[in-house]
PDB file of C-alpha atoms in Angstrom:
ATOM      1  CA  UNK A  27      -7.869  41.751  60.088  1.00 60.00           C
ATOM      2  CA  UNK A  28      -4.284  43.118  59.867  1.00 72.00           C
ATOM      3  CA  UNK A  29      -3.911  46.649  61.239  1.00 89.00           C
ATOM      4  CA  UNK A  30      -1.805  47.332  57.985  1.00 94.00           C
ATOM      5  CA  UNK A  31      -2.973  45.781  54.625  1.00 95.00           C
ATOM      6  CA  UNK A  32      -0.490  45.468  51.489  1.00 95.00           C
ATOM      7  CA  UNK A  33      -1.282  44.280  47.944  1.00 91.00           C
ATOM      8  CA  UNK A  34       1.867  41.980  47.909  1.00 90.00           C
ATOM      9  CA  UNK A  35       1.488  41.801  43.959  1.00 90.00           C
ATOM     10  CA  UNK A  36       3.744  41.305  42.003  1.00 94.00           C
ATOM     11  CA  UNK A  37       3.339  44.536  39.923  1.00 96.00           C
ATOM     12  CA  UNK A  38       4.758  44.980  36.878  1.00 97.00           C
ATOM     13  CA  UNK A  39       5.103  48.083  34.487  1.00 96.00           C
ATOM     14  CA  UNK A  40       6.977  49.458  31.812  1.00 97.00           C
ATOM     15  CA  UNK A  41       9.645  51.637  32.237  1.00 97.00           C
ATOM     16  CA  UNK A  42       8.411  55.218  32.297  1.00 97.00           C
ATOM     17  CA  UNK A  43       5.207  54.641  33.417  1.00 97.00           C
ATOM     18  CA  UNK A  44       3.750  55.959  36.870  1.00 97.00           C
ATOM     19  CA  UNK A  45       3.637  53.850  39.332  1.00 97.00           C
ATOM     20  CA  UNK A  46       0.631  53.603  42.375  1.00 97.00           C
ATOM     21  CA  UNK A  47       1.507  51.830  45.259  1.00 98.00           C
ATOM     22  CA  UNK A  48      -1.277  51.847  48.718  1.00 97.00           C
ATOM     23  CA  UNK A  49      -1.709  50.422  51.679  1.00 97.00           C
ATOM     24  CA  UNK A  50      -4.591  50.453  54.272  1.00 97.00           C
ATOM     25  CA  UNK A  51      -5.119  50.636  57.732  1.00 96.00           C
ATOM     26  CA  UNK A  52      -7.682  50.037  60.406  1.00 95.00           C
ATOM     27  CA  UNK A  53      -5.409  51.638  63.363  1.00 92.00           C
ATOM     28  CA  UNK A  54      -6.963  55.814  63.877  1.00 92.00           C
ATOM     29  CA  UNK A  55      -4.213  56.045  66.015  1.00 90.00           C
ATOM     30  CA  UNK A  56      -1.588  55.704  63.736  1.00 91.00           C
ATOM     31  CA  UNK A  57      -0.091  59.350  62.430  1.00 90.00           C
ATOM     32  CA  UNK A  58       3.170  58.847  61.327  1.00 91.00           C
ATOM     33  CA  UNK A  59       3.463  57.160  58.141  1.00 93.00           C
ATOM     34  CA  UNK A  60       6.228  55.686  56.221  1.00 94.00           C
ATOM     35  CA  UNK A  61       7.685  53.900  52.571  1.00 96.00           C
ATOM     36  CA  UNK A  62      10.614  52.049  52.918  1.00 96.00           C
ATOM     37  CA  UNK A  63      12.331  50.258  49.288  1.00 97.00           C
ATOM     38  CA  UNK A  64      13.903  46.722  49.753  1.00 96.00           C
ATOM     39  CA  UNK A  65      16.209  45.099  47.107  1.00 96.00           C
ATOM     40  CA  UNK A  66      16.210  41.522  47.313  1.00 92.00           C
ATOM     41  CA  UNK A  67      18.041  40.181  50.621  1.00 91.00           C
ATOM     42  CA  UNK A  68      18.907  43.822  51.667  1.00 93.00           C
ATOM     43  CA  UNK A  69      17.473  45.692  54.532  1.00 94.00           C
ATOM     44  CA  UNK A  70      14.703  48.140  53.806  1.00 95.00           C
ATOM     45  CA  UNK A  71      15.672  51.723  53.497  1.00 94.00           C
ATOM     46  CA  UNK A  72      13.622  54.899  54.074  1.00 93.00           C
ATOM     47  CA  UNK A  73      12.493  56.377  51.236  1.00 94.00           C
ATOM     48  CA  UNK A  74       9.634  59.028  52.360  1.00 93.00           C
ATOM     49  CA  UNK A  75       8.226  60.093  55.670  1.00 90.00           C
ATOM     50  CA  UNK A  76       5.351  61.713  56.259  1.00 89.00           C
ATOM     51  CA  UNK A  77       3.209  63.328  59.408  1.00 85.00           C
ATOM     52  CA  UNK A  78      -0.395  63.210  59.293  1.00 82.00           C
ATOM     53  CA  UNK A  79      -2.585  64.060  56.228  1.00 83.00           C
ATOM     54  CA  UNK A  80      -1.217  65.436  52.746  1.00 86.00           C
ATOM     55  CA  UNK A  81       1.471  65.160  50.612  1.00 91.00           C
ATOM     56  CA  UNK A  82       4.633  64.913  50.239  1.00 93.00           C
ATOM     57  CA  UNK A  83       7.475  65.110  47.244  1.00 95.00           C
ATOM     58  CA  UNK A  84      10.762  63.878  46.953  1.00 94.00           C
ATOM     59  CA  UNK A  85      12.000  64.155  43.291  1.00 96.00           C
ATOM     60  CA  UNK A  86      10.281  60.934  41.539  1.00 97.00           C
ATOM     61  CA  UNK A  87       8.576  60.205  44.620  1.00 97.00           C
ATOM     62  CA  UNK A  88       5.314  61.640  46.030  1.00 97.00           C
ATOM     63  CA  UNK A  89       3.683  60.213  49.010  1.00 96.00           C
ATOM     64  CA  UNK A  90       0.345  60.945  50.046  1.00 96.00           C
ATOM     65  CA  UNK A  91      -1.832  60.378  53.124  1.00 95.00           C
ATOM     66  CA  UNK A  92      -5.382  59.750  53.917  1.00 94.00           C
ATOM     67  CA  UNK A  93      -6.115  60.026  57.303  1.00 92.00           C
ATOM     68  CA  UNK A  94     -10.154  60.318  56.700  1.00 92.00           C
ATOM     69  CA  UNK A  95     -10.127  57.279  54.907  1.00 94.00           C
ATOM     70  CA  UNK A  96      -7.235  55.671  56.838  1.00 95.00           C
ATOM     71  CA  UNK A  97      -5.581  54.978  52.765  1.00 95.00           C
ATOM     72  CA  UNK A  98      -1.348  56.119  52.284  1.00 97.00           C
ATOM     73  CA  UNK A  99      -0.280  55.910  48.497  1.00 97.00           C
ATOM     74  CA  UNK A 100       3.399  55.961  47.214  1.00 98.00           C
ATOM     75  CA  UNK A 101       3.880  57.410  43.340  1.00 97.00           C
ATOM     76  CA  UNK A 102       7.012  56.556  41.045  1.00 98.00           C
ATOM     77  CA  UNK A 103       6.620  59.063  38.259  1.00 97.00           C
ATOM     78  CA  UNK A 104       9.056  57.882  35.361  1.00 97.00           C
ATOM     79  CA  UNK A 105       9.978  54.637  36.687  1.00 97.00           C
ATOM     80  CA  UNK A 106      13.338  52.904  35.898  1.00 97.00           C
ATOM     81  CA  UNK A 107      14.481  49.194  36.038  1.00 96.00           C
ATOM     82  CA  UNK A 108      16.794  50.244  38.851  1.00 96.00           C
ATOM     83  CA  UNK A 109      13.494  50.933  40.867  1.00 97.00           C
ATOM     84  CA  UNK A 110      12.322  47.019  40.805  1.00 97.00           C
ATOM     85  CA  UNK A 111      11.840  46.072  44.590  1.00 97.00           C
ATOM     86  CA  UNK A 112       9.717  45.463  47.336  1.00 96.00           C
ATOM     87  CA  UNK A 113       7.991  48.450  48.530  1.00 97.00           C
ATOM     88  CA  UNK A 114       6.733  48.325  52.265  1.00 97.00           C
ATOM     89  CA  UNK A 115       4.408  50.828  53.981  1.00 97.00           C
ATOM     90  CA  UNK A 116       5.003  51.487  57.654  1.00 95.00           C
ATOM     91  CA  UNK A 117       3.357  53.213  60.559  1.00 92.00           C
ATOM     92  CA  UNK A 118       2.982  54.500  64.127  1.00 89.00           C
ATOM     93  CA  UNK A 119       1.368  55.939  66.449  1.00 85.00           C
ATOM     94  CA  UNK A 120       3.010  58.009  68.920  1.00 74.00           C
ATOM     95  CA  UNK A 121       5.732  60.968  68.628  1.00 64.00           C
ATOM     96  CA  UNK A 122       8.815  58.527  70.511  1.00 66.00           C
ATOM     97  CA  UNK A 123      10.668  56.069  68.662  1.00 68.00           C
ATOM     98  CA  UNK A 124       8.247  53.252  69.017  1.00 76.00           C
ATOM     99  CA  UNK A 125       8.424  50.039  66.800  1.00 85.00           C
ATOM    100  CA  UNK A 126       6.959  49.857  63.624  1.00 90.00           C
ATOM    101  CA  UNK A 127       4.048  48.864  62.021  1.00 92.00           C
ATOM    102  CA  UNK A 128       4.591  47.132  58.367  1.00 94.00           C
ATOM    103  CA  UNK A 129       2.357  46.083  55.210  1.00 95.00           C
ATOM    104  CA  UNK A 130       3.337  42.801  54.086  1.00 94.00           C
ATOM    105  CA  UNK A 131       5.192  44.875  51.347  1.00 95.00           C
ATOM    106  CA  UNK A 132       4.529  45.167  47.545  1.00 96.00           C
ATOM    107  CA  UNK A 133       6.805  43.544  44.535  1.00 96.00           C
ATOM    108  CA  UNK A 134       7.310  45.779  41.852  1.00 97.00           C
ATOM    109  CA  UNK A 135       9.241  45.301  38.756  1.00 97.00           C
ATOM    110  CA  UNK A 136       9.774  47.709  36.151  1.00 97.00           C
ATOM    111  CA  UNK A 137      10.147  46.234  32.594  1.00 96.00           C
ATOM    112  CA  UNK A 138      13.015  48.023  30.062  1.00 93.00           C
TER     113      UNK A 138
ATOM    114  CA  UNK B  10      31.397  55.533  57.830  1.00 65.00           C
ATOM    115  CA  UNK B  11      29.102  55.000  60.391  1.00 65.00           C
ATOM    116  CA  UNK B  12      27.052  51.780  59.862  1.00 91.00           C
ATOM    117  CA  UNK B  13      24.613  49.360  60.950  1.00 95.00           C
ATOM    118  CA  UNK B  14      26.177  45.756  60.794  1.00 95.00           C
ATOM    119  CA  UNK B  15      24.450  41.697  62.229  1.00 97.00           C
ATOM    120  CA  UNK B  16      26.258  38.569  62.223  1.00 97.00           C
ATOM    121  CA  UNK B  17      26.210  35.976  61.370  1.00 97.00           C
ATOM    122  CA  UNK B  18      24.602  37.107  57.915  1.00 96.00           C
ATOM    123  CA  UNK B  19      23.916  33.499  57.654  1.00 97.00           C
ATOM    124  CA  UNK B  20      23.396  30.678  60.440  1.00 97.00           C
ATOM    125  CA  UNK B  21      21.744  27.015  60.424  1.00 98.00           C
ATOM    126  CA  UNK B  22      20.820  25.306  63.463  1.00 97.00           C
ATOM    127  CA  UNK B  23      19.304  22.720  64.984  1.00 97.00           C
ATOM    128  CA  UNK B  24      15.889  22.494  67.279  1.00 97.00           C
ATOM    129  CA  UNK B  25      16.662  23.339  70.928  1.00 97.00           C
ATOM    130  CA  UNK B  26      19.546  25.183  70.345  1.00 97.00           C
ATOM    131  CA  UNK B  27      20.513  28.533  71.719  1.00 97.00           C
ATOM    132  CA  UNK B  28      21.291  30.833  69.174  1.00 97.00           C
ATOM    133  CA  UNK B  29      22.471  34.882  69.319  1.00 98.00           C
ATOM    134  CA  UNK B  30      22.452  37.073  66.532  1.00 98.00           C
ATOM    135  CA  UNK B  31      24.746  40.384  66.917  1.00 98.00           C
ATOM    136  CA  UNK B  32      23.442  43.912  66.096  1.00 98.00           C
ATOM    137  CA  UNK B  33      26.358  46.516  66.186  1.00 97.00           C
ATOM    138  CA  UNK B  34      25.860  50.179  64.998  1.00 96.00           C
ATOM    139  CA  UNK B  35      28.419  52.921  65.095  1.00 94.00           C
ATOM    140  CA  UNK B  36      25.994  55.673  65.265  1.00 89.00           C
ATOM    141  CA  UNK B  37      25.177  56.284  68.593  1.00 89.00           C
ATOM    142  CA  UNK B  38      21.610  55.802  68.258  1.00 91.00           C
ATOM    143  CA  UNK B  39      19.828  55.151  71.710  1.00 91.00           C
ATOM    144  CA  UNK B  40      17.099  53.586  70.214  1.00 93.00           C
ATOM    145  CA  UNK B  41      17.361  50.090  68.540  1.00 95.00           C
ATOM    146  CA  UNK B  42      14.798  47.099  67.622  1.00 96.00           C
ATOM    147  CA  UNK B  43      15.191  43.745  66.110  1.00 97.00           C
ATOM    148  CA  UNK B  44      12.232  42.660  63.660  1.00 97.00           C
ATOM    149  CA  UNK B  45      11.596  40.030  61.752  1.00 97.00           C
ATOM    150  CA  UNK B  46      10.118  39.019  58.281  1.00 96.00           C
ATOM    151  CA  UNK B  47       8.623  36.357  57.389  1.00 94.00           C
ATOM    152  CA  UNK B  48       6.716  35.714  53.741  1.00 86.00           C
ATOM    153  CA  UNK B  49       3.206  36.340  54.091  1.00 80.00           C
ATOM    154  CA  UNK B  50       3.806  38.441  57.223  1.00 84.00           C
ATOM    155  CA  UNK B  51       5.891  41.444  56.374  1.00 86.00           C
ATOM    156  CA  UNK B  52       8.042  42.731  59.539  1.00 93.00           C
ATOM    157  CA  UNK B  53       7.326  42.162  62.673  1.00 95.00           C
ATOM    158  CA  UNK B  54       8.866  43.809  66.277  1.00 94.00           C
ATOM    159  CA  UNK B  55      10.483  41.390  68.755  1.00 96.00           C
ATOM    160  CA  UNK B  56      12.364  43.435  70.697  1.00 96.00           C
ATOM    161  CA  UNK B  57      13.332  47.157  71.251  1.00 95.00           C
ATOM    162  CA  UNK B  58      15.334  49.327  73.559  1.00 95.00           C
ATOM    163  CA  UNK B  59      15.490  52.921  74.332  1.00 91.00           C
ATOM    164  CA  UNK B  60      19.099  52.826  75.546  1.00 91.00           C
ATOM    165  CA  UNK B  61      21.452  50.815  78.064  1.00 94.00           C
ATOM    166  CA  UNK B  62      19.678  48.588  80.772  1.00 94.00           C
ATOM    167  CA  UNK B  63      16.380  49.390  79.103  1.00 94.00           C
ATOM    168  CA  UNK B  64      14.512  46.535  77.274  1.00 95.00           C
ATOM    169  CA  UNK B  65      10.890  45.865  75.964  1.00 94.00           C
ATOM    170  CA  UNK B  66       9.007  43.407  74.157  1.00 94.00           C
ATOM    171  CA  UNK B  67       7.468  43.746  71.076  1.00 93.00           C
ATOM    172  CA  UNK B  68       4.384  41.679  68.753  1.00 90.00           C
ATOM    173  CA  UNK B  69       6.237  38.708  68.373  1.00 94.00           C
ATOM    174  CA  UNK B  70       8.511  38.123  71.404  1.00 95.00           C
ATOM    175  CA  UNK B  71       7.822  34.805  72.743  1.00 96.00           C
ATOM    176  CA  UNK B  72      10.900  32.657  72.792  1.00 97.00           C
ATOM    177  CA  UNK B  73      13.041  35.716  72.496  1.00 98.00           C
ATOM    178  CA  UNK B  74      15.299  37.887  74.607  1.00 97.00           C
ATOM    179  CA  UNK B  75      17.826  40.730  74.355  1.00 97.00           C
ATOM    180  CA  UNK B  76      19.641  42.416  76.975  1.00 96.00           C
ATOM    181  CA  UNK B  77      21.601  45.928  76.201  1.00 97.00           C
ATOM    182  CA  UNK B  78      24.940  46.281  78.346  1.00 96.00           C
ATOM    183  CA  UNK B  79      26.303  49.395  76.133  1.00 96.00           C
ATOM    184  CA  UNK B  80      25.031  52.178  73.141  1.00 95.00           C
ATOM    185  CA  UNK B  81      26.284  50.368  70.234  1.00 96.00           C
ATOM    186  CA  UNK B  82      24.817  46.411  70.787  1.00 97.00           C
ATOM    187  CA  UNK B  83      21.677  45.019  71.316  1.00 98.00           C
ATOM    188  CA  UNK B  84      21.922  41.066  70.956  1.00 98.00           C
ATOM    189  CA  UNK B  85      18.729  39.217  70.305  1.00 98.00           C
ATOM    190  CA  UNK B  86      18.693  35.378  71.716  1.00 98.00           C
ATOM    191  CA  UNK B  87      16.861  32.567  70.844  1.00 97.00           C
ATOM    192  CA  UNK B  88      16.903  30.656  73.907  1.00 94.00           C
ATOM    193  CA  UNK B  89      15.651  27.421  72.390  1.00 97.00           C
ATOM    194  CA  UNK B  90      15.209  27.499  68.701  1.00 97.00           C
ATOM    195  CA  UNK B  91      12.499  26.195  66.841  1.00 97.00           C
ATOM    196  CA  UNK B  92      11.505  25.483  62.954  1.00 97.00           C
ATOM    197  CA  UNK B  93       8.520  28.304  63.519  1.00 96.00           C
ATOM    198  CA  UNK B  94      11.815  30.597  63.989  1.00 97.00           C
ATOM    199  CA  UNK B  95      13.186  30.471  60.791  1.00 97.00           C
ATOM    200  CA  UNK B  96      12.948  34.401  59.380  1.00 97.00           C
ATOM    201  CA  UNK B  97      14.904  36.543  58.326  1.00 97.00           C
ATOM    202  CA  UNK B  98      16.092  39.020  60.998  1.00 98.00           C
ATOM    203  CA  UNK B  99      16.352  42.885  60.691  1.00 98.00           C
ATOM    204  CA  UNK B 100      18.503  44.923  63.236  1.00 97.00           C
ATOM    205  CA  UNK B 101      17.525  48.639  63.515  1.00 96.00           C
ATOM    206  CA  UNK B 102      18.512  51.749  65.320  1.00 94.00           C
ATOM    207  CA  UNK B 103      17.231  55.298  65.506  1.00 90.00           C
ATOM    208  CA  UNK B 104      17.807  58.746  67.326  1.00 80.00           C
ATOM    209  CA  UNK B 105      15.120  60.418  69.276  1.00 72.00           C
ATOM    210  CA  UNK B 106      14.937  63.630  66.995  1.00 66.00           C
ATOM    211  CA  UNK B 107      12.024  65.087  68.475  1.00 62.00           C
ATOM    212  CA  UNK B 108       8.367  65.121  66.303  1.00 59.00           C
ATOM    213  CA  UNK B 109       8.082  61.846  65.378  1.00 58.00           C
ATOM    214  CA  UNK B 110      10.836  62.313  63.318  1.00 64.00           C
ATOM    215  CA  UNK B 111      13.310  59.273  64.108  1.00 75.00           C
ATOM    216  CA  UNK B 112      14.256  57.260  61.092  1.00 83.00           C
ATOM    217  CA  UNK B 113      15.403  53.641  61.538  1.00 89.00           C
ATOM    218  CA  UNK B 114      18.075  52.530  59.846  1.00 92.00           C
ATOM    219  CA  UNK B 115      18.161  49.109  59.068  1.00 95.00           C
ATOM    220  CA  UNK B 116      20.730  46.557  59.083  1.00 96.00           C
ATOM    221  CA  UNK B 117      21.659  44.109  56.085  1.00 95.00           C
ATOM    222  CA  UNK B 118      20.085  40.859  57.780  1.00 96.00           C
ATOM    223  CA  UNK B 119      20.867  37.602  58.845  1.00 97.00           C
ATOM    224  CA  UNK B 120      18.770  34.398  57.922  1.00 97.00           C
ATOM    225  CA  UNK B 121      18.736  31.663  60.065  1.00 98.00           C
ATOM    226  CA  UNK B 122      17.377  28.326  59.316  1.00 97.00           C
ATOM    227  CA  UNK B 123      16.144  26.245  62.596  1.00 97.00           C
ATOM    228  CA  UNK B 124      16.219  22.361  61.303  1.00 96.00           C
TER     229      UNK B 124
END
């Protein structure tokens, strides 16, 4: 079993809707938690950070974080076209800048 | 602007070959990694250092190596390429904010293609 598991999807929505996006993980150690957004053959870039358990908003963006049930969650609220990408979760463990752990990443694509 | 850039953004090669990808950032991050991503894998770490002279290996570092003479570069070598190697390969670097807090910035890429 992977230490991070990602519904690769695709997943596809129409525009406006609200969009759920989760990974899960089998690491306890793991308490610094992470979505990144990827266009296709970009780099990924941060979108949301997050320490420990609870949430956390960023205009359309709310990410949330389940330490008790070891279960992260990314919501698009109003979702646009322009948000059609590949969402990845990522994680770690310690306080340093250690390498991270990644989710296999989720295609989403919003419909107009 | 400072920036995050790896060459060649594109690069074939042949089985056996030695090949070097270039990561150059303009930040002055200390921190830097190389991952790469595969389909059905996500990313995965090779390689990361915490500043000059310092290197360490990462999940997937067999047949790799990097070596960091100065701040801005942290080369990643394949010292004899094979097909299991072609991946697309991510460049990143970070700062040591304190708190966990160090975001990694990510590079554009470069896909290589071992024949």
């Amino acid at each position: 079993q992977k230490e991070v598991e990602q519904d690769p999807g695709p997943l596809s929505v129409p525009e406006g809707a609200i969009v759920s996006l989760n990974c899960t993980y089998s690491n306890s150690a793991f308490q610094y938690f992470m979505w990144y957004r990827q266009y296709s053959r970009k780099g990924p870039e941060l979108l949301m950070y997050t320490y420990s358990s609870g949430n956390k908003e960023d205009g359309r963006f709310t990410a949330q974080v389940d330490k008790s049930s070891k279960y992260i969650s990314l919501f698009i609220r109003d979702s646009q076209p322009s948000d059609s990408a590949t969402y990845l979760c990522a994680m770690k463990s310690g306080g340093g800048a250690d390498g991270l752990t990644f989710g296999k990443g989720t295609h989403l694509i919003i419909q107009p | 602007d400072a920036e995050i850039t790896q060459s060649p953004r594109h690069k074939i090669t042949e089985t056996g070959r030695q090949v070097t990808l270039a990561c150059h950032q303009t930040w002055n991050h200390n921190n830097m990694f190389w991952y790469r991503q595969d389909l059905g894998h996500g990313l995965r770490l090779i390689h990361y250092s915490y500043g000059v002279q310092d290197t360490n290996k990462g999940e997937v570092s067999d047949g790799y190596s990097v070596s960091r003479s100065n701040t801005e570069d942290l080369p990643l070598t394949l010292e004899s390429a094979a097909s299991s190697q072609t991946s697309v390969y991510f460049c990143a670097s970070s700062v040591s904010a304190g708190g966990g807090t160090d975001t990694q910035y990510f590079g554009p890429g470069t896909r290589l293609t071992v024949l």
